[in-house]
XYZ file of C-alpha atoms in Angstrom:
347
model
C 108.928 -104.294 291.467
C 108.868 -104.063 295.241
C 111.416 -106.127 297.176
C 108.578 -108.122 298.741
C 107.280 -108.979 295.268
C 110.740 -110.147 294.225
C 110.918 -112.355 297.320
C 107.554 -113.856 296.434
C 108.553 -114.557 292.820
C 111.730 -116.271 294.005
C 109.622 -118.470 296.321
C 111.499 -117.419 299.440
C 110.038 -117.668 302.920
C 109.828 -114.281 304.650
C 111.876 -115.498 307.610
C 114.871 -115.779 305.249
C 114.717 -112.091 304.355
C 115.031 -108.696 306.001
C 111.238 -108.410 305.930
C 111.133 -110.584 309.043
C 113.096 -107.995 311.069
C 112.174 -104.778 309.249
C 108.964 -105.146 307.223
C 108.980 -101.422 306.412
C 112.219 -101.764 304.447
C 110.583 -102.663 301.146
C 112.360 -100.674 298.407
C 111.466 -100.525 294.739
C 113.849 -102.752 292.767
C 114.352 -101.395 289.283
C 117.154 -103.626 288.075
C 120.184 -105.763 288.790
C 123.896 -104.921 288.915
C 127.305 -106.434 289.721
C 128.517 -105.813 293.235
C 131.149 -103.267 292.144
C 128.611 -101.189 290.179
C 125.418 -101.513 292.198
C 123.532 -98.312 293.141
C 120.222 -97.327 294.674
C 117.287 -99.060 293.034
C 119.299 -102.169 292.130
C 119.920 -105.570 293.685
C 123.213 -107.472 293.690
C 124.686 -110.453 295.514
C 127.634 -111.358 297.710
C 129.180 -114.818 297.740
C 132.401 -115.590 299.578
C 134.719 -113.488 301.691
C 136.194 -111.462 298.809
C 133.288 -108.997 298.613
C 131.885 -109.305 302.144
C 133.302 -105.953 303.250
C 131.294 -104.203 300.502
C 128.160 -104.438 302.659
C 129.530 -101.590 304.760
C 129.967 -99.182 301.839
C 127.797 -99.975 298.810
C 124.594 -98.083 298.008
C 122.475 -101.047 296.903
C 118.765 -101.142 297.656
C 118.858 -104.907 298.167
C 121.360 -107.742 298.417
C 121.301 -111.501 298.078
C 123.491 -112.721 300.926
C 124.728 -116.050 302.253
C 123.219 -117.287 305.554
C 125.688 -115.132 307.506
C 124.055 -113.365 310.438
C 126.798 -110.733 310.707
C 126.468 -109.700 307.055
C 122.701 -109.640 307.384
C 122.946 -107.463 310.509
C 125.239 -105.004 308.715
C 122.827 -104.768 305.783
C 119.877 -104.197 308.131
C 121.714 -101.406 309.973
C 122.406 -99.647 306.650
C 118.782 -99.932 305.513
C 119.559 -102.452 302.763
C 116.926 -105.095 302.166
C 118.370 -108.601 301.969
C 117.549 -112.236 301.406
C 119.700 -114.960 302.951
C 120.230 -118.080 300.849
C 122.798 -120.871 300.655
C 123.429 -120.225 296.949
C 123.465 -116.442 296.366
C 124.780 -116.674 292.798
C 122.021 -119.068 291.795
C 119.331 -116.778 293.204
C 120.986 -113.809 291.486
C 120.708 -115.702 288.202
C 117.044 -116.344 288.922
C 116.559 -112.644 289.681
C 118.131 -111.688 286.342
C 115.547 -113.840 284.578
C 112.796 -111.760 286.211
C 114.182 -108.519 284.783
C 115.497 -109.685 281.423
C 114.361 -112.193 278.818
C 116.261 -112.786 275.542
C 114.534 -111.564 272.395
C 112.299 -114.222 270.895
C 110.925 -113.624 267.406
C 107.329 -114.357 266.496
C 106.950 -117.691 264.683
C 107.174 -117.191 260.925
C 109.110 -118.341 257.869
C 110.943 -115.574 256.050
C 110.237 -115.583 252.309
C 113.958 -115.667 251.509
C 114.488 -118.967 253.360
C 115.208 -121.991 251.165
C 113.487 -125.095 252.537
C 113.639 -128.399 250.677
C 110.180 -129.874 250.092
C 111.236 -133.089 251.839
C 112.173 -131.276 255.034
C 109.752 -131.528 257.962
C 109.111 -128.383 260.006
C 107.164 -128.485 263.277
C 104.628 -126.068 264.703
C 105.420 -122.536 265.916
C 108.837 -122.420 264.247
C 110.710 -119.223 263.383
C 112.965 -119.395 260.306
C 114.878 -116.206 259.555
C 116.161 -114.643 256.366
C 118.381 -116.655 254.020
C 118.221 -119.853 256.039
C 118.919 -123.008 254.016
C 117.307 -126.278 255.101
C 118.103 -129.299 252.948
C 116.385 -132.625 252.243
C 115.475 -135.004 255.038
C 115.792 -132.451 257.831
C 113.368 -132.839 260.739
C 112.719 -129.760 262.867
C 110.686 -129.977 266.071
C 108.103 -127.596 267.486
C 108.886 -124.002 268.539
C 112.412 -124.128 267.166
C 114.059 -120.753 266.449
C 116.428 -120.558 263.476
C 118.050 -117.164 263.020
C 119.252 -115.715 259.680
C 121.888 -117.375 257.487
C 121.827 -120.737 259.248
C 122.620 -123.693 256.973
C 121.297 -127.140 257.834
C 122.656 -130.020 255.754
C 120.576 -133.088 254.766
C 119.162 -135.581 257.268
C 119.666 -133.454 260.368
C 117.313 -133.663 263.347
C 116.572 -130.642 265.553
C 114.606 -131.118 268.793
C 111.799 -128.985 270.193
C 112.539 -125.416 271.376
C 116.155 -125.498 270.230
C 117.690 -122.174 269.149
C 120.131 -121.887 266.253
C 121.739 -118.447 266.201
C 122.763 -116.596 263.055
C 125.443 -118.057 260.811
C 125.866 -121.404 262.539
C 126.138 -124.522 260.360
C 124.729 -127.968 261.091
C 126.278 -130.675 258.917
C 124.766 -133.963 257.804
C 124.289 -136.820 260.278
C 123.829 -134.416 263.182
C 121.181 -135.005 265.817
C 120.448 -132.098 268.138
C 118.116 -132.623 271.087
C 115.453 -130.431 272.645
C 116.178 -127.119 274.389
C 119.671 -126.786 272.936
C 121.316 -123.478 272.011
C 123.861 -123.245 269.200
C 125.494 -119.816 269.050
C 126.679 -117.857 266.035
C 129.473 -119.295 263.948
C 129.423 -122.732 265.592
C 129.817 -125.747 263.319
C 128.218 -128.998 264.390
C 129.020 -132.283 262.684
C 131.662 -131.216 260.182
C 134.180 -133.826 259.033
C 136.632 -135.007 261.652
C 140.360 -134.735 260.982
C 140.815 -138.253 259.632
C 143.731 -139.078 257.327
C 145.747 -142.287 256.944
C 149.482 -141.954 256.174
C 150.736 -143.701 253.044
C 154.017 -143.637 251.128
C 152.392 -141.163 248.740
C 150.991 -138.840 251.395
C 147.724 -138.795 253.305
C 144.691 -140.868 252.344
C 141.414 -139.247 253.367
C 139.232 -141.373 255.637
C 135.602 -140.483 254.991
C 133.740 -139.397 258.101
C 130.545 -141.440 257.972
C 129.611 -141.236 261.663
C 127.117 -139.119 263.589
C 127.256 -136.118 265.890
C 124.741 -136.206 268.740
C 123.901 -133.376 271.119
C 121.563 -134.492 273.874
C 118.871 -132.265 275.402
C 119.863 -128.951 276.955
C 123.334 -128.670 275.427
C 124.647 -125.153 274.765
C 127.460 -124.522 272.270
C 129.314 -121.191 272.143
C 130.296 -119.022 269.193
C 132.815 -120.421 266.695
C 133.025 -123.791 268.410
C 133.465 -126.923 266.288
C 132.189 -130.401 267.164
C 133.316 -132.948 264.562
C 131.716 -136.169 263.374
C 133.824 -139.357 263.286
C 134.681 -141.850 260.569
C 132.409 -144.404 262.230
C 130.291 -144.398 265.371
C 129.391 -141.086 266.952
C 130.605 -137.969 268.676
C 128.265 -137.388 271.621
C 127.732 -134.459 273.992
C 125.722 -135.361 277.103
C 122.612 -133.620 278.382
C 122.919 -130.112 279.824
C 126.620 -129.803 279.065
C 127.692 -126.198 278.430
C 130.463 -125.404 275.925
C 132.058 -121.969 275.646
C 133.259 -120.092 272.558
C 136.209 -121.287 270.447
C 136.233 -124.890 271.633
C 137.356 -127.814 269.447
C 135.846 -131.241 270.116
C 137.387 -133.862 267.874
C 135.843 -136.830 266.117
C 134.557 -139.645 268.261
C 134.711 -137.779 271.571
C 132.253 -138.788 274.276
C 131.433 -135.947 276.659
C 129.159 -136.695 279.602
C 126.286 -134.757 281.093
C 126.410 -131.467 283.026
C 129.998 -130.686 282.013
C 131.402 -127.177 281.576
C 134.077 -126.586 278.920
C 135.636 -123.116 278.798
C 136.971 -121.179 275.826
C 139.861 -122.424 273.684
C 139.813 -125.928 275.118
C 140.703 -128.630 272.611
C 139.783 -132.319 272.726
C 141.591 -134.616 270.314
C 139.849 -137.575 268.723
C 138.355 -140.269 270.906
C 138.578 -138.398 274.214
C 136.142 -139.669 276.840
C 134.928 -137.127 279.404
C 132.731 -138.222 282.311
C 129.812 -136.420 283.916
C 130.059 -133.069 285.753
C 133.617 -132.456 284.543
C 135.031 -128.914 284.356
C 137.611 -128.105 281.685
C 138.994 -124.592 282.137
C 140.267 -122.296 279.395
C 142.938 -123.522 276.945
C 142.946 -127.079 278.261
C 144.331 -129.572 275.751
C 143.519 -133.277 275.912
C 145.399 -135.865 273.861
C 143.887 -138.690 271.824
C 141.928 -141.359 273.671
C 142.493 -139.870 277.143
C 139.766 -140.454 279.712
C 138.613 -137.884 282.266
C 136.660 -139.339 285.198
C 133.392 -138.048 286.628
C 133.633 -134.805 288.583
C 137.240 -134.073 287.654
C 138.516 -130.510 287.241
C 141.234 -129.618 284.747
C 142.580 -126.125 285.402
C 143.485 -123.515 282.783
C 146.200 -124.276 280.195
C 146.639 -127.828 281.432
C 147.880 -130.442 278.972
C 146.370 -133.873 279.594
C 148.217 -136.820 278.040
C 147.023 -139.633 280.304
C 143.814 -140.584 282.077
C 142.508 -138.444 284.940
C 140.768 -140.166 287.845
C 137.240 -139.292 288.908
C 137.124 -136.314 291.267
C 140.755 -135.357 290.653
C 141.983 -131.785 290.161
C 144.942 -131.544 287.795
C 147.132 -128.712 286.506
C 150.218 -128.121 284.406
C 151.737 -129.693 281.302
C 151.920 -132.611 281.514
C 149.046 -132.708 283.991
C 149.862 -133.503 287.609
C 147.747 -133.329 290.783
C 146.919 -129.703 291.520
C 148.524 -129.714 294.983
C 151.794 -130.959 293.492
C 151.537 -128.309 290.776
C 151.231 -125.590 293.431
C 154.360 -126.857 295.192
C 156.294 -126.904 291.936
C 155.058 -123.413 291.050
C 156.176 -122.097 294.434
C 159.820 -123.008 293.724
C 159.815 -122.226 290.003
C 161.198 -118.709 290.418
C 164.025 -120.111 292.549
C 165.327 -122.424 289.827
C 168.164 -120.061 288.734
C 169.337 -119.798 292.345
C 169.087 -123.566 292.824
C 170.993 -124.178 289.587
C 173.723 -121.804 290.690
C 173.994 -123.659 294.021
C 174.142 -126.987 292.194
C 176.995 -125.759 289.975
C 178.918 -124.539 293.018
C 178.499 -127.913 294.712
C 179.590 -129.664 291.532
C 182.791 -127.566 291.354
C 183.481 -128.210 295.018
C 183.113 -131.969 294.460
C 185.493 -131.893 291.491
C 188.180 -130.238 293.663
């Protein structure tokens, strides 16, 4: 499509693009590309100072730029069409959606699917090969269930939700509308509940529920467990990466982002808009306040205040962590100095 057509589809005013200063610069945009691989015919974006210098050298046909007049001037001088927006990455994501849409199968039920007669299936649903849907399941309209998915009894699946191949939804799970469960994920399996006795471990049955509110996305091979009583709940529009463990009874708020290999022990309470980076570990019953950020490989043993940024194991304020990290490599030297002082004192 022409650059001007792309601008129109993104609902941008012309005065926020290069068309206002050079209306003849209206290249054909054939695709999208990352900034380090972009070539003629493609559009990319620049956000932050790290890639700003690329404007002077890259061969892109168009760029999504921040509202930086100098960058926009450089692009204009090089004959690169541009649009200036406050959130370049967001508009780049919107541009991707104009060039690429995930494959969506035509609604049908594969003959090899096994559907219990007491299950309820909505309109316009796709059910792939070898899917198993057990008694009491309720599936909303326009749901997409890819091959080999297993849905245990009494599960609810909301409208337009997508279950990718080989995921498993256990009993007492309630999944909202517009959710995406990726391959290999397990929703609502038994939580790790055992009571110690003199003879070993007594199994505590996990009779609770697992609830995913609308718009939740769960990555490949992630596990979200159901509790002994009560519920494990994931708030609306929270996004969970691959290989994440969310223990029984956890309460995760809305619009959170949880990166790969994070692990939440039982009963953890996470507020809204929280970011948990990769390999974060959170101990039982800890509470993470709204808007907090827990950086990669952090071990959280106590509560984290709303809006805080914490790092390290055990977690400390991020600024303190940076100070500690700055002197870490000097510890051998400092220890040597300490030993010398100790010997001097003994003399």
